[in-house]
mmCIF file of C-alpha atoms in Angstrom:
data_model
loop_
_atom_site.group_PDB
_atom_site.id
_atom_site.type_symbol
_atom_site.label_atom_id
_atom_site.label_comp_id
_atom_site.label_asym_id
_atom_site.label_seq_id
_atom_site.Cartn_x
_atom_site.Cartn_y
_atom_site.Cartn_z
ATOM 1 C CA MET A 1 -1.319 -49.929 -6.953
ATOM 2 C CA ILE A 2 -4.068 -48.335 -4.810
ATOM 3 C CA SER A 3 -7.039 -46.151 -5.743
ATOM 4 C CA ASN A 4 -8.383 -42.943 -4.209
ATOM 5 C CA SER A 5 -12.065 -41.967 -3.938
ATOM 6 C CA SER A 6 -12.054 -40.525 -7.467
ATOM 7 C CA GLY A 7 -11.039 -43.894 -8.893
ATOM 8 C CA ARG A 8 -7.483 -42.858 -9.820
ATOM 9 C CA ASN A 9 -4.764 -45.484 -9.414
ATOM 10 C CA ILE A 10 -1.971 -44.120 -7.271
ATOM 11 C CA ASP A 11 1.547 -45.470 -7.443
ATOM 12 C CA PRO A 12 3.070 -45.636 -3.922
ATOM 13 C CA CYS A 13 6.323 -44.266 -5.353
ATOM 14 C CA VAL A 14 4.453 -41.186 -6.609
ATOM 15 C CA VAL A 15 2.958 -40.681 -3.156
ATOM 16 C CA GLY A 16 6.384 -40.854 -1.574
ATOM 17 C CA GLU A 17 7.752 -38.336 -4.068
ATOM 18 C CA SER A 18 4.886 -35.905 -3.349
ATOM 19 C CA THR A 19 5.497 -36.281 0.372
ATOM 20 C CA GLY A 20 9.117 -35.285 -0.083
ATOM 21 C CA GLN A 21 8.117 -32.224 -2.056
ATOM 22 C CA LEU A 22 5.639 -31.192 0.629
ATOM 23 C CA ALA A 23 8.302 -31.650 3.289
ATOM 24 C CA ASN A 24 10.498 -29.149 1.449
ATOM 25 C CA ARG A 25 7.618 -26.689 1.249
ATOM 26 C CA PHE A 26 6.816 -27.015 4.923
ATOM 27 C CA ALA A 27 10.473 -26.462 5.773
ATOM 28 C CA ALA A 28 10.329 -23.320 3.636
ATOM 29 C CA MET A 29 7.263 -22.162 5.595
ATOM 30 C CA GLU A 30 9.099 -22.614 8.895
ATOM 31 C CA GLU A 31 12.040 -20.593 7.550
ATOM 32 C CA LEU A 32 9.638 -17.885 6.367
ATOM 33 C CA GLN A 33 7.985 -17.693 9.797
ATOM 34 C CA ALA A 34 11.367 -17.397 11.501
ATOM 35 C CA ARG A 35 12.352 -14.565 9.163
ATOM 36 C CA HIS A 36 9.023 -12.813 9.764
ATOM 37 C CA ARG A 37 9.538 -12.934 13.540
ATOM 38 C CA LYS A 38 13.008 -11.428 13.141
ATOM 39 C CA GLU A 39 11.723 -8.672 10.825
ATOM 40 C CA VAL A 40 8.929 -7.790 13.268
ATOM 41 C CA LYS A 41 11.448 -7.585 16.126
ATOM 42 C CA ASP A 42 13.840 -5.474 14.038
ATOM 43 C CA LEU A 43 11.030 -3.102 13.071
ATOM 44 C CA GLN A 44 9.931 -2.774 16.706
ATOM 45 C CA ASN A 45 13.491 -1.821 17.656
ATOM 46 C CA ARG A 46 13.627 0.685 14.800
ATOM 47 C CA ILE A 47 10.288 2.230 15.780
ATOM 48 C CA THR A 48 11.403 2.502 19.406
ATOM 49 C CA GLY A 49 14.489 4.402 18.266
ATOM 50 C CA MET A 50 12.456 6.698 16.005
ATOM 51 C CA LYS A 51 10.014 7.557 18.796
ATOM 52 C CA LYS A 52 12.843 8.273 21.255
ATOM 53 C CA GLN A 53 14.379 10.746 18.805
ATOM 54 C CA ALA A 54 11.070 12.435 17.956
ATOM 55 C CA THR A 55 10.508 15.979 19.184
ATOM 56 C CA LYS A 56 7.203 17.539 20.070
ATOM 57 C CA SER A 57 6.949 19.104 16.614
ATOM 58 C CA THR A 58 7.773 15.881 14.753
ATOM 59 C CA ARG A 59 5.917 13.387 16.961
ATOM 60 C CA LYS A 60 2.802 13.199 14.775
ATOM 61 C CA GLU A 61 4.828 12.702 11.615
ATOM 62 C CA VAL A 62 6.990 10.047 13.296
ATOM 63 C CA ASN A 63 3.927 8.189 14.616
ATOM 64 C CA SER A 64 2.402 8.262 11.141
ATOM 65 C CA LYS A 65 5.635 6.953 9.631
ATOM 66 C CA CYS A 66 5.787 4.161 12.222
ATOM 67 C CA ALA A 67 2.222 3.138 11.464
ATOM 68 C CA SER A 68 2.994 3.096 7.739
ATOM 69 C CA LEU A 69 6.069 0.911 8.284
ATOM 70 C CA GLN A 70 4.087 -1.536 10.414
ATOM 71 C CA GLU A 71 1.273 -1.707 7.864
ATOM 72 C CA ALA A 72 3.692 -2.243 4.964
ATOM 73 C CA LEU A 73 5.451 -5.059 6.842
ATOM 74 C CA ARG A 74 2.119 -6.689 7.731
ATOM 75 C CA ILE A 75 0.922 -6.601 4.120
ATOM 76 C CA ARG A 76 4.205 -8.029 2.824
ATOM 77 C CA HIS A 77 4.189 -10.822 5.411
ATOM 78 C CA GLU A 78 0.607 -11.779 4.571
ATOM 79 C CA LYS A 79 1.454 -11.779 0.846
ATOM 80 C CA GLU A 80 4.504 -14.017 1.364
ATOM 81 C CA ILE A 81 2.488 -16.420 3.532
ATOM 82 C CA ARG A 82 -0.320 -16.578 0.962
ATOM 83 C CA GLU A 83 2.136 -17.240 -1.847
ATOM 84 C CA LEU A 84 3.941 -20.003 0.026
ATOM 85 C CA ASP A 85 0.701 -21.404 1.453
ATOM 86 C CA GLY A 86 -0.780 -21.547 -2.032
ATOM 87 C CA SER A 87 2.199 -23.475 -3.377
ATOM 88 C CA VAL A 88 1.371 -26.391 -1.070
ATOM 89 C CA GLU A 89 -2.000 -26.747 -2.753
ATOM 90 C CA GLU A 90 -0.616 -26.712 -6.309
ATOM 91 C CA VAL A 91 -0.610 -29.932 -8.348
ATOM 92 C CA ASP A 92 2.843 -31.506 -8.523
ATOM 93 C CA GLU A 93 4.455 -32.847 -11.662
ATOM 94 C CA LYS A 94 2.846 -36.269 -11.070
ATOM 95 C CA GLY A 95 -0.679 -34.774 -10.832
ATOM 96 C CA CYS A 96 -1.090 -35.294 -7.066
ATOM 97 C CA THR A 97 -2.370 -32.416 -4.916
ATOM 98 C CA ALA A 98 -1.908 -32.055 -1.167
ATOM 99 C CA GLU A 99 -5.605 -32.901 -0.650
ATOM 100 C CA GLU A 100 -5.260 -36.069 -2.754
ATOM 101 C CA LEU A 101 -2.127 -36.994 -0.843
ATOM 102 C CA LEU A 102 -3.965 -36.835 2.467
ATOM 103 C CA GLU A 103 -6.802 -38.886 1.011
ATOM 104 C CA GLN A 104 -4.342 -41.512 -0.206
ATOM 105 C CA LEU A 105 -2.673 -41.675 3.169
ATOM 106 C CA SER A 106 -6.031 -42.197 4.873
ATOM 107 C CA LEU A 107 -6.859 -45.045 2.483
ATOM 108 C CA GLU A 108 -3.488 -46.649 3.046
ATOM 109 C CA ARG A 109 -4.019 -46.508 6.796
ATOM 110 C CA SER A 110 -7.343 -48.332 6.379
ATOM 111 C CA GLU A 111 -5.661 -50.977 4.239
ATOM 112 C CA GLU A 112 -2.937 -51.380 6.826
ATOM 113 C CA LEU A 113 -5.516 -52.235 9.487
ATOM 114 C CA ALA A 114 -7.325 -54.633 7.147
ATOM 115 C CA GLU A 115 -4.150 -56.346 5.843
ATOM 116 C CA PRO A 116 -1.643 -56.784 8.702
ATOM 117 C CA LYS A 117 0.589 -59.021 6.525
ATOM 118 C CA GLU A 118 1.970 -56.177 4.356
ATOM 119 C CA THR A 119 5.712 -56.127 3.831
ATOM 120 C CA ASN A 120 8.152 -54.363 6.117
ATOM 121 C CA VAL A 121 9.156 -51.999 3.278
ATOM 122 C CA GLN A 122 5.741 -50.329 3.360
ATOM 123 C CA GLY A 123 5.856 -49.813 7.145
ATOM 124 C CA PRO A 124 8.494 -47.054 7.173
ATOM 125 C CA GLN A 125 6.702 -45.324 4.276
ATOM 126 C CA ARG A 126 3.477 -45.197 6.294
ATOM 127 C CA ARG A 127 5.323 -43.819 9.313
ATOM 128 C CA ARG A 128 6.835 -41.044 7.206
ATOM 129 C CA ARG A 129 3.413 -40.185 5.859
ATOM 130 C CA ASN A 130 1.933 -40.101 9.367
ATOM 131 C CA ARG A 131 4.640 -37.665 10.437
ATOM 132 C CA GLN A 132 3.878 -35.623 7.359
ATOM 133 C CA ARG A 133 0.223 -35.348 8.347
ATOM 134 C CA GLU A 134 1.289 -34.128 11.767
ATOM 135 C CA ARG A 135 3.547 -31.508 10.187
ATOM 136 C CA LEU A 136 0.703 -30.434 7.908
ATOM 137 C CA ALA A 137 -1.618 -29.942 10.873
ATOM 138 C CA LYS A 138 1.104 -28.051 12.745
ATOM 139 C CA ARG A 139 1.731 -25.817 9.743
ATOM 140 C CA GLU A 140 -1.964 -24.999 9.357
ATOM 141 C CA ALA A 141 -2.240 -24.167 13.050
ATOM 142 C CA GLU A 142 0.798 -21.881 12.824
ATOM 143 C CA ILE A 143 -0.577 -20.082 9.767
ATOM 144 C CA THR A 144 -3.899 -19.576 11.545
ATOM 145 C CA ARG A 145 -2.071 -18.133 14.558
ATOM 146 C CA ILE A 146 -0.008 -15.749 12.401
ATOM 147 C CA LYS A 147 -3.083 -14.539 10.522
ATOM 148 C CA GLU A 148 -4.936 -13.909 13.774
ATOM 149 C CA GLU A 149 -1.995 -11.957 15.194
ATOM 150 C CA ALA A 150 -1.818 -9.877 12.007
ATOM 151 C CA ARG A 151 -5.567 -9.205 12.129
ATOM 152 C CA LEU A 152 -5.358 -8.157 15.779
ATOM 153 C CA GLU A 153 -2.377 -5.889 15.106
ATOM 154 C CA ALA A 154 -4.163 -4.260 12.163
ATOM 155 C CA SER A 155 -7.266 -3.655 14.273
ATOM 156 C CA GLN A 156 -5.161 -1.802 16.848
ATOM 157 C CA GLN A 157 -3.597 0.578 14.297
ATOM 158 C CA PRO A 158 -5.095 4.085 14.104
ATOM 159 C CA ASP A 159 -7.419 4.666 11.148
ATOM 160 C CA LEU A 160 -5.462 7.522 9.554
ATOM 161 C CA LYS A 161 -7.988 7.917 6.748
ATOM 162 C CA LYS A 162 -10.890 8.446 9.172
ATOM 163 C CA ILE A 163 -8.864 10.751 11.429
ATOM 164 C CA GLU A 164 -7.901 12.942 8.466
ATOM 165 C CA GLN A 165 -11.370 13.039 6.942
ATOM 166 C CA ASP A 166 -13.036 13.870 10.282
ATOM 167 C CA ALA A 167 -10.598 16.762 10.843
ATOM 168 C CA ILE A 168 -11.170 18.178 7.350
ATOM 169 C CA ASP A 169 -14.950 17.835 7.697
ATOM 170 C CA GLN A 170 -14.779 19.832 10.923
ATOM 171 C CA LEU A 171 -12.610 22.558 9.328
ATOM 172 C CA CYS A 172 -15.029 22.822 6.420
ATOM 173 C CA SER A 173 -17.970 23.137 8.791
ATOM 174 C CA VAL A 174 -16.287 25.934 10.768
ATOM 175 C CA ASN A 175 -15.327 27.826 7.591
ATOM 176 C CA ARG A 176 -18.673 27.199 5.845
ATOM 177 C CA LEU A 177 -17.057 25.301 2.988
ATOM 178 C CA LYS A 178 -17.843 22.006 1.265
ATOM 179 C CA GLN A 179 -15.479 19.621 -0.490
ATOM 180 C CA TYR A 180 -15.939 19.287 -4.239
ATOM 181 C CA ASP A 181 -14.564 15.975 -5.476
ATOM 182 C CA ILE A 182 -11.964 16.028 -8.227
ATOM 183 C CA GLN A 183 -10.933 12.826 -10.015
ATOM 184 C CA PRO A 184 -7.943 11.362 -8.111
ATOM 185 C CA ASP A 185 -5.241 11.181 -10.771
ATOM 186 C CA GLY A 186 -2.062 13.020 -11.725
ATOM 187 C CA HIS A 187 -4.088 16.045 -12.864
ATOM 188 C CA CYS A 188 -5.978 16.612 -9.580
ATOM 189 C CA LEU A 189 -4.087 19.783 -8.541
ATOM 190 C CA PHE A 190 -4.589 21.499 -11.892
ATOM 191 C CA ALA A 191 -8.205 20.300 -12.133
ATOM 192 C CA SER A 192 -8.906 21.710 -8.646
ATOM 193 C CA ILE A 193 -7.371 25.083 -9.544
ATOM 194 C CA LEU A 194 -9.319 25.116 -12.827
ATOM 195 C CA ASP A 195 -12.564 24.511 -10.924
ATOM 196 C CA GLN A 196 -11.709 27.355 -8.530
ATOM 197 C CA LEU A 197 -10.834 29.770 -11.342
ATOM 198 C CA GLN A 198 -14.129 29.041 -13.089
ATOM 199 C CA LEU A 199 -15.995 29.390 -9.785
ATOM 200 C CA ARG A 200 -14.318 32.521 -8.418
ATOM 201 C CA HIS A 201 -12.757 34.352 -11.404
ATOM 202 C CA GLY A 202 -15.710 33.897 -13.718
ATOM 203 C CA GLU A 203 -15.421 34.945 -17.359
ATOM 204 C CA SER A 204 -11.625 35.321 -17.346
ATOM 205 C CA ALA A 205 -11.273 31.551 -16.842
ATOM 206 C CA ARG A 206 -13.665 30.531 -19.607
ATOM 207 C CA ASP A 207 -11.018 29.319 -22.096
ATOM 208 C CA LEU A 208 -8.752 27.580 -19.582
ATOM 209 C CA SER A 209 -8.122 23.840 -19.329
ATOM 210 C CA VAL A 210 -5.940 21.482 -17.305
ATOM 211 C CA SER A 211 -3.341 21.313 -20.080
ATOM 212 C CA LYS A 212 -3.368 25.116 -20.395
ATOM 213 C CA LEU A 213 -2.768 25.489 -16.652
ATOM 214 C CA ARG A 214 0.159 23.061 -16.860
ATOM 215 C CA SER A 215 1.676 25.155 -19.653
ATOM 216 C CA LEU A 216 1.147 28.434 -17.779
ATOM 217 C CA ALA A 217 2.715 27.074 -14.583
ATOM 218 C CA CYS A 218 5.747 25.674 -16.408
ATOM 219 C CA ALA A 219 6.229 28.859 -18.424
ATOM 220 C CA TYR A 220 6.231 30.913 -15.212
ATOM 221 C CA ILE A 221 8.786 28.583 -13.582
ATOM 222 C CA ARG A 222 11.100 28.825 -16.609
ATOM 223 C CA GLN A 223 10.799 32.615 -16.663
ATOM 224 C CA HIS A 224 11.646 32.889 -12.945
ATOM 225 C CA LYS A 225 14.307 30.188 -12.611
ATOM 226 C CA ASP A 226 16.202 31.965 -9.845
ATOM 227 C CA ASP A 227 13.112 31.899 -7.611
ATOM 228 C CA PHE A 228 12.610 28.148 -8.039
ATOM 229 C CA ILE A 229 16.141 26.698 -8.222
ATOM 230 C CA PRO A 230 16.501 26.491 -4.381
ATOM 231 C CA TYR A 231 13.480 24.151 -4.323
ATOM 232 C CA MET A 232 14.486 21.974 -7.287
ATOM 233 C CA PHE A 233 16.471 19.305 -5.441
ATOM 234 C CA ASP A 234 16.080 15.624 -6.214
ATOM 235 C CA GLU A 235 15.267 13.829 -2.946
ATOM 236 C CA GLU A 236 17.116 10.682 -4.026
ATOM 237 C CA THR A 237 20.343 12.218 -5.366
ATOM 238 C CA CYS A 238 20.301 15.472 -3.328
ATOM 239 C CA GLN A 239 21.361 17.220 -6.527
ATOM 240 C CA PRO A 240 19.545 20.138 -8.192
ATOM 241 C CA ARG A 241 17.208 19.080 -10.978
ATOM 242 C CA ASP A 242 17.350 20.635 -14.429
ATOM 243 C CA ILE A 243 14.433 23.079 -14.636
ATOM 244 C CA ASP A 244 13.911 22.573 -18.362
ATOM 245 C CA VAL A 245 13.736 18.790 -17.970
ATOM 246 C CA TYR A 246 11.431 19.159 -14.957
ATOM 247 C CA THR A 247 9.004 21.556 -16.653
ATOM 248 C CA GLU A 248 8.941 19.558 -19.891
ATOM 249 C CA LYS A 249 7.804 16.472 -17.979
ATOM 250 C CA MET A 250 5.300 18.480 -15.910
ATOM 251 C CA GLU A 251 3.851 20.100 -19.017
ATOM 252 C CA SER A 252 3.582 17.058 -21.293
ATOM 253 C CA THR A 253 2.617 14.207 -18.933
ATOM 254 C CA ALA A 254 0.219 13.481 -16.059
ATOM 255 C CA GLU A 255 2.994 14.201 -13.524
ATOM 256 C CA TRP A 256 1.565 15.149 -10.121
ATOM 257 C CA GLY A 257 1.773 18.872 -9.431
ATOM 258 C CA GLY A 258 2.732 20.297 -6.051
ATOM 259 C CA GLU A 259 3.673 23.482 -4.235
ATOM 260 C CA LEU A 260 5.967 24.786 -7.000
ATOM 261 C CA GLU A 261 3.079 24.733 -9.456
ATOM 262 C CA ILE A 262 0.741 26.334 -6.897
ATOM 263 C CA VAL A 263 3.242 29.174 -6.385
ATOM 264 C CA ALA A 264 3.581 29.637 -10.139
ATOM 265 C CA LEU A 265 -0.173 29.772 -10.779
ATOM 266 C CA ALA A 266 -0.866 32.007 -7.760
ATOM 267 C CA ASN A 267 1.519 34.548 -9.263
ATOM 268 C CA GLN A 268 0.340 33.956 -12.817
ATOM 269 C CA PHE A 269 -3.257 34.810 -11.863
ATOM 270 C CA ASP A 270 -2.239 37.365 -9.186
ATOM 271 C CA CYS A 271 -4.387 35.770 -6.498
ATOM 272 C CA PRO A 272 -3.940 34.024 -3.146
ATOM 273 C CA ILE A 273 -4.274 30.245 -3.155
ATOM 274 C CA SER A 274 -5.083 28.667 0.209
ATOM 275 C CA ILE A 275 -4.660 24.999 1.071
ATOM 276 C CA MET A 276 -6.639 23.441 3.919
ATOM 277 C CA MET A 277 -5.194 20.265 5.466
ATOM 278 C CA SER A 278 -5.619 18.089 8.535
ATOM 279 C CA GLY A 279 -3.587 18.922 11.631
ATOM 280 C CA ARG A 280 -2.069 22.164 10.308
ATOM 281 C CA PRO A 281 -3.141 25.794 9.922
ATOM 282 C CA LYS A 282 -4.416 26.924 6.534
ATOM 283 C CA HIS A 283 -1.466 27.501 4.184
ATOM 284 C CA VAL A 284 -1.809 30.602 1.965
ATOM 285 C CA ILE A 285 0.435 31.298 -1.039
ATOM 286 C CA ASN A 286 0.717 34.825 -2.522
ATOM 287 C CA GLU A 287 -1.382 36.463 0.195
ATOM 288 C CA LYS A 288 -0.954 39.873 -1.478
ATOM 289 C CA GLY A 289 -2.637 38.770 -4.702
ATOM 290 C CA VAL A 290 -5.375 41.195 -5.763
ATOM 291 C CA ASN A 291 -7.801 38.734 -7.377
ATOM 292 C CA PRO A 292 -10.221 36.462 -5.463
ATOM 293 C CA GLU A 293 -8.667 33.703 -3.370
ATOM 294 C CA LEU A 294 -8.680 30.134 -4.704
ATOM 295 C CA LYS A 295 -9.444 27.507 -2.045
ATOM 296 C CA LEU A 296 -8.083 23.962 -2.129
ATOM 297 C CA VAL A 297 -8.004 21.050 0.325
ATOM 298 C CA TYR A 298 -5.102 18.581 0.569
ATOM 299 C CA TYR A 299 -5.378 14.912 1.603
ATOM 300 C CA LYS A 300 -2.521 12.591 2.538
ATOM 301 C CA HIS A 301 -4.293 9.427 3.730
ATOM 302 C CA THR A 302 -7.869 9.546 2.429
ATOM 303 C CA TYR A 303 -7.289 8.395 -1.146
ATOM 304 C CA ALA A 304 -5.830 5.036 -2.167
ATOM 305 C CA LEU A 305 -3.547 6.556 -4.817
ATOM 306 C CA GLY A 306 -1.851 8.793 -2.244
ATOM 307 C CA GLU A 307 -1.724 12.588 -2.007
ATOM 308 C CA HIS A 308 -4.716 14.387 -3.509
ATOM 309 C CA TYR A 309 -6.238 17.857 -3.947
ATOM 310 C CA ASN A 310 -9.934 18.772 -4.047
ATOM 311 C CA SER A 311 -11.672 22.076 -4.664
ATOM 312 C CA LEU A 312 -13.562 23.897 -1.878
ATOM 313 C CA HIS A 313 -16.906 25.528 -2.624
ATOM 314 C CA ASP A 314 -18.743 27.954 -0.362
ATOM 315 C CA ASP A 315 -21.429 26.196 1.678
ATOM 316 C CA ILE A 316 -24.208 28.750 1.535
#
């Protein structure tokens, strides 16, 4: 038996067993790194193909999609490396961590120098442990290299959030508008329209609420099914969705609203609703509406939860 610096007695057989477990983990890390390199190469080939097929009108969208794919792959790779890297530091069934193992190996090396008459059986064990230390150092160096490459790649990606926010700030300045923050959740579209109705339609909007706007939008869609059916396709199945099922979910949950609900409410309140967004002209729905225009701003990259609507107030 030998002892480490904490005074624990360590059975050489336990040390050997821990070494074997670490060897399996390091082999798993090497396999993970090989798979990561292949996935990066495959994604680069895919992105090259996407950019070759992009037209002038779709180039921005394709570039954004490419950046999103690269970022998603980077995040997944870092997560997998952290998970596997963390497993090496976990305590094994015998209670021996990787740090303790290295400490034991160092002590054994000192004993080897002090006691040259040890048996031949222990010699091969020490050599295996020395090789293990080399593999550990190599693994740590490789992980450091991968993390640095990932950091460098991330630093070279365009900051889509900043680009979008700068563009919207400039549009607001030109149009003498200011962004009014709405809580970023599934109700943001209806909350933005409610704020606009109270701001621009005055007394007629006094008794409205987010839930009331959901009900009004869904009622309008059900009453004008023929106008909305062409836009009610499920993106996954490419089949038309049932309007009653769709409106029931939209009315009774925090489901995110979109253009269908904007169209419905623009007609319900007989007013134009304009949507400002980065990189595109202002989009106006129901331009012939007779009541005051409601003004919204749409974000795709600025908020962590995804797509979001805010209300626009006049900057007087």
